[in-house]
Amino acid sequence: MLEDKNPSRTPLSNLGEFGLIDHLTKGLPKRVPTTLFGVGDDAAVIDSGEDFILTSTDMLVENVHFDLTYVPLKHLGYKSVVVNLSDIYAMGGRPEQILVSMALSNRFTVEAVDEIYKGIYLACEQYGVDLVGGDTTSSNQGLVLSITAIGRTKKDKVIYRSGAKPTDLIVVTGDLGGAYMGLQILEREKSVYMGNPEMQPELQGHEYVLERQLKPEARKDVVEMFEGLEIHPTSMIDISDGLSSEVLHLTRSSKTGSVIYEDRIPIDPTVFRLCEEFNLNTTTVALNGGEDYELLFTLPVSDHEKIKGNPNLTVIGHVTEEDRGNYLITRDGVAVELTARGWNPLGEEND
């Protein structure tokens, strides 16, 4: 038996997802001149000569990222593609191809896999991308879906997380918190069903938040919107882990601070109503809920007039100097330090 030379062990939950990525890739060299940017943004950037190629990959694991008790397989296939395309849009690019890899246990039938691929094919049609390859293998338990998205952008149009400057505006597309409240509805109805399988789920009237959770859409309109408004964000990221986490990712990459205002965070009236029903704070849901797949970006303050009044965009704050930290200004005017409390897939609660 091999002797354990290092009895000390560090739980993955101590680092979290992004801490683990930083730990594994710290000091990672770039050996190929065409590799412009690797780990640390929404997508890797590769110089193809005339344009930049963008690549991103994401993995969805059963009972970690989705629950097949209430997630239809077709919706799962669609969502698995969309969440990856969102990363390409977050870099100012347009997606062109995807690769699909899947691990399946023997409880899945050919018909079940067909349903997943119906969703994948629908997403390809909706977003104008081609499925060009992938891999399929067996799994000891459950389902794992991994999608790689490939896109393209002009060299002067790429948008990194690291370009924000003090006094820049912080802007968000759409509204926040809907996906999380959709998840609360689904979890509640699952609990009712587990207690009494004869009970029918009460989903009527919750269509908006359920669609935000089960069938999210990437903001493919934003790249053209920027061109029409003649603006170019200084930094951008998609909102997958919650607004607070994404603001902190931007400011850490840009070496800045930030101030966002509670009363400016865009929240749909449906979310307000459901938060009251579930006894949840709407701001906490918007800050930490995640899976909205809206885009968060920064703009020079001189561009304010260009976006003023645009129903798709909301200015929620501004960028500050790094030493001023990151703060939320409450409706009462109190400054509260902004912390990342979004969902952590490597947290102990997910063991």
XYZ file of N, CA and C in Angstrom, residues 117-225:
327
model
N -31.695 16.045 -28.662
C -31.190 16.590 -29.928
C -32.226 17.437 -30.657
N -33.510 17.198 -30.423
C -34.524 18.096 -30.983
C -34.313 19.511 -30.458
N -34.011 19.612 -29.166
C -33.731 20.921 -28.576
C -32.448 21.524 -29.104
N -31.420 20.701 -29.260
C -30.139 21.171 -29.801
C -30.325 21.683 -31.225
N -31.046 20.917 -32.055
C -31.273 21.323 -33.444
C -32.103 22.601 -33.516
N -33.080 22.740 -32.614
C -33.897 23.956 -32.602
C -33.046 25.172 -32.273
N -32.142 25.042 -31.297
C -31.249 26.147 -30.945
C -30.341 26.493 -32.122
N -29.835 25.466 -32.810
C -28.990 25.717 -33.989
C -29.763 26.516 -35.033
N -31.040 26.158 -35.236
C -31.865 26.858 -36.217
C -32.130 28.294 -35.784
N -32.462 28.467 -34.495
C -32.800 29.798 -33.983
C -31.621 30.760 -34.040
N -30.418 30.241 -33.819
C -29.243 31.110 -33.715
C -28.324 31.015 -34.926
N -28.717 30.219 -35.913
C -27.949 30.157 -37.153
C -26.570 29.573 -37.002
N -26.449 28.499 -36.198
C -25.153 27.849 -36.010
C -25.213 26.415 -36.511
N -24.055 25.858 -36.803
C -23.961 24.486 -37.294
C -23.409 23.564 -36.212
N -23.994 22.388 -36.101
C -23.437 21.322 -35.271
C -22.402 20.582 -36.104
N -21.130 20.625 -35.673
C -20.061 20.100 -36.528
C -19.292 18.930 -35.909
N -19.710 18.448 -34.744
C -18.994 17.316 -34.168
C -19.258 17.167 -32.691
N -18.483 16.283 -32.053
C -18.627 16.038 -30.633
C -18.232 14.631 -30.267
N -18.790 14.128 -29.165
C -18.428 12.798 -28.687
C -19.578 12.263 -27.839
N -19.723 10.952 -27.828
C -20.729 10.292 -26.994
C -20.082 9.119 -26.286
N -20.361 8.998 -24.973
C -19.796 7.901 -24.211
C -20.780 7.498 -23.119
N -20.420 6.470 -22.359
C -21.307 5.986 -21.306
C -20.998 6.680 -19.983
N -21.971 6.636 -19.091
C -21.831 7.217 -17.763
C -22.303 6.197 -16.738
N -21.618 6.136 -15.593
C -22.038 5.217 -14.545
C -23.375 5.627 -13.941
N -23.632 6.915 -13.958
C -24.918 7.393 -13.460
C -25.217 8.756 -14.065
N -26.464 8.928 -14.474
C -26.927 10.221 -14.913
C -26.466 10.638 -16.295
N -26.696 11.914 -16.570
C -26.451 12.510 -17.879
C -25.518 13.696 -17.743
N -24.563 13.784 -18.629
C -23.657 14.931 -18.699
C -23.670 15.456 -20.130
N -23.897 16.760 -20.274
C -23.885 17.414 -21.576
C -22.782 18.465 -21.586
N -21.926 18.427 -22.589
C -20.873 19.437 -22.730
C -20.932 20.015 -24.141
N -21.069 21.330 -24.207
C -21.162 22.018 -25.495
C -19.965 22.955 -25.659
N -19.357 22.925 -26.819
C -18.327 23.901 -27.176
C -18.878 24.785 -28.283
N -18.805 26.080 -28.068
C -19.275 27.047 -29.064
C -18.089 27.748 -29.710
N -18.188 27.954 -31.010
C -17.141 28.638 -31.772
C -17.780 29.820 -32.492
N -17.163 30.986 -32.365
C -17.699 32.174 -33.015
C -16.600 33.016 -33.626
N -16.990 34.179 -34.083
C -16.054 35.038 -34.796
C -16.408 36.502 -34.530
N -15.393 37.349 -34.538
C -15.611 38.784 -34.444
C -14.496 39.523 -35.169
N -14.804 40.713 -35.630
C -13.770 41.566 -36.187
C -12.802 41.964 -35.074
N -11.551 42.159 -35.448
C -10.533 42.415 -34.436
C -10.797 43.684 -33.631
N -11.436 44.664 -34.248
C -11.702 45.906 -33.522
C -13.025 45.875 -32.777
N -13.720 44.729 -32.806
C -15.031 44.617 -32.151
C -15.011 43.715 -30.921
N -13.915 42.989 -30.678
C -13.868 42.090 -29.534
C -13.977 42.887 -28.239
N -14.689 42.316 -27.255
C -14.900 42.989 -25.972
C -14.458 42.053 -24.848
N -13.481 42.489 -24.071
C -12.992 41.703 -22.947
C -13.660 42.163 -21.651
N -13.397 41.415 -20.586
C -13.867 41.833 -19.262
C -12.989 42.933 -18.671
N -11.830 43.131 -19.235
C -10.771 43.894 -18.562
C -10.651 45.355 -18.973
N -11.612 45.881 -19.750
C -11.421 47.227 -20.282
C -12.145 48.351 -19.572
N -12.842 48.055 -18.486
C -13.606 49.096 -17.789
C -12.687 50.147 -17.183
N -13.142 51.408 -17.222
C -12.376 52.540 -16.682
C -13.233 53.309 -15.674
N -12.596 53.893 -14.659
C -13.346 54.721 -13.706
C -14.179 55.779 -14.434
N -15.380 55.980 -13.960
C -16.454 56.860 -14.480
C -17.283 56.195 -15.576
N -16.846 55.022 -16.104
C -17.693 54.314 -17.066
C -19.044 53.991 -16.439
N -20.078 53.969 -17.275
C -21.402 53.528 -16.841
C -21.442 52.004 -16.781
N -22.194 51.462 -15.823
C -22.444 50.021 -15.752
C -23.873 49.794 -16.232
N -24.015 48.971 -17.270
C -25.298 48.807 -17.951
C -25.658 47.325 -18.017
N -26.948 47.028 -17.941
C -27.418 45.654 -18.058
C -28.542 45.588 -19.083
N -28.605 44.482 -19.828
C -29.717 44.257 -20.749
C -30.856 43.573 -19.998
N -32.076 43.737 -20.507
C -33.226 42.983 -19.999
C -33.520 43.200 -18.533
N -34.010 42.143 -17.879
C -34.316 42.196 -16.451
C -33.750 40.965 -15.764
N -33.667 41.019 -14.439
C -32.951 40.002 -13.678
C -33.845 39.319 -12.642
N -33.462 38.109 -12.286
C -34.146 37.380 -11.223
C -35.203 36.398 -11.689
N -35.621 36.495 -12.954
C -36.699 35.650 -13.449
C -36.347 34.169 -13.442
N -35.131 33.829 -13.872
C -34.733 32.423 -13.942
C -34.728 31.785 -12.556
N -34.245 32.520 -11.569
C -34.203 31.972 -10.212
C -35.605 31.721 -9.682
N -36.523 32.641 -9.941
C -37.883 32.448 -9.449
C -38.581 31.325 -10.209
N -38.236 31.126 -11.471
C -38.750 29.966 -12.189
C -38.301 28.678 -11.523
N -37.046 28.649 -11.074
C -36.523 27.484 -10.370
C -37.272 27.256 -9.061
N -37.618 28.329 -8.347
C -38.357 28.184 -7.093
C -39.727 27.564 -7.325
N -40.393 27.984 -8.406
C -41.695 27.400 -8.751
C -41.542 25.903 -9.012
N -40.557 25.540 -9.810
C -40.355 24.133 -10.166
C -39.992 23.288 -8.947
N -39.149 23.803 -8.075
C -38.779 23.071 -6.871
C -39.973 22.913 -5.930
N -40.799 23.935 -5.843
C -41.990 23.840 -4.991
C -42.937 22.762 -5.502
N -43.180 22.780 -6.809
C -44.097 21.798 -7.377
C -43.518 20.386 -7.308
N -42.194 20.253 -7.393
C -41.573 18.940 -7.224
C -41.819 18.413 -5.817
N -41.682 19.300 -4.823
C -41.901 18.882 -3.435
C -43.334 18.411 -3.221
N -44.271 19.140 -3.821
C -45.687 18.755 -3.723
C -45.897 17.389 -4.367
N -45.305 17.189 -5.534
C -45.447 15.924 -6.256
C -44.835 14.767 -5.473
N -43.657 14.990 -4.883
C -43.002 13.927 -4.122
C -43.829 13.525 -2.908
N -44.555 14.489 -2.357
C -45.417 14.202 -1.218
C -46.710 13.523 -1.615
N -47.199 13.867 -2.820
C -48.456 13.299 -3.299
C -48.452 13.273 -4.823
N -48.054 12.142 -5.423
C -47.964 12.044 -6.890
C -49.296 12.264 -7.602
N -50.389 12.260 -6.877
C -51.700 12.491 -7.483
C -51.946 13.978 -7.754
N -51.185 14.828 -7.097
C -51.378 16.279 -7.249
C -50.833 16.750 -8.596
N -51.570 17.611 -9.263
C -51.137 18.197 -10.518
C -50.349 19.472 -10.243
N -49.252 19.717 -10.960
C -48.466 20.936 -10.719
C -49.254 22.195 -11.077
N -49.085 23.231 -10.269
C -49.745 24.511 -10.504
C -48.745 25.457 -11.161
N -48.733 25.456 -12.487
C -47.763 26.251 -13.242
C -48.401 27.410 -13.992
N -49.709 27.411 -14.073
C -50.392 28.452 -14.837
C -50.141 29.831 -14.224
N -49.890 30.798 -15.080
C -49.629 32.155 -14.625
C -48.161 32.435 -14.362
N -47.334 31.394 -14.449
C -45.895 31.553 -14.185
C -45.070 31.353 -15.445
N -45.681 31.534 -16.590
C -45.017 31.222 -17.852
C -43.718 31.996 -18.050
N -43.720 33.280 -17.670
C -42.532 34.104 -17.922
C -41.310 33.574 -17.185
N -41.436 33.342 -15.881
C -40.274 32.910 -15.105
C -39.903 31.466 -15.425
N -40.882 30.633 -15.774
C -40.568 29.249 -16.142
C -39.768 29.205 -17.439
N -40.127 30.060 -18.378
C -39.375 30.099 -19.636
C -37.974 30.642 -19.409
N -37.844 31.605 -18.503
C -36.512 32.139 -18.193
C -35.602 31.060 -17.619
N -36.176 30.108 -16.896
C -35.394 29.023 -16.315
C -35.204 27.863 -17.282
N -36.273 27.418 -17.921
C -36.211 26.206 -18.731
C -35.753 26.452 -20.165
N -36.061 27.622 -20.700
C -35.719 27.903 -22.094
C -35.198 29.338 -22.225
N -34.053 29.603 -21.635
C -33.493 30.958 -21.713
C -33.046 31.271 -23.135
N -32.912 32.555 -23.411
C -32.438 32.996 -24.719
C -31.185 33.842 -24.547
N -30.203 33.615 -25.404
C -29.001 34.447 -25.420
C -29.312 35.754 -26.151
N -28.604 36.817 -25.793
C -28.888 38.143 -26.363
C -28.193 38.321 -27.710
N -28.697 37.593 -28.717
C -28.095 37.689 -30.048
C -28.363 39.035 -30.706
N -29.320 39.792 -30.166
C -29.657 41.098 -30.727
C -28.655 42.181 -30.346
N -27.838 41.908 -29.335
C -27.032 42.979 -28.743
C -25.906 43.441 -29.658
N -25.264 42.527 -30.368
C -24.155 42.929 -31.238
C -24.648 43.913 -32.294
N -25.788 43.611 -32.911
C -26.362 44.533 -33.900
C -26.861 45.810 -33.237
N -27.379 45.698 -32.018
C -27.836 46.876 -31.292
C -26.683 47.842 -31.060
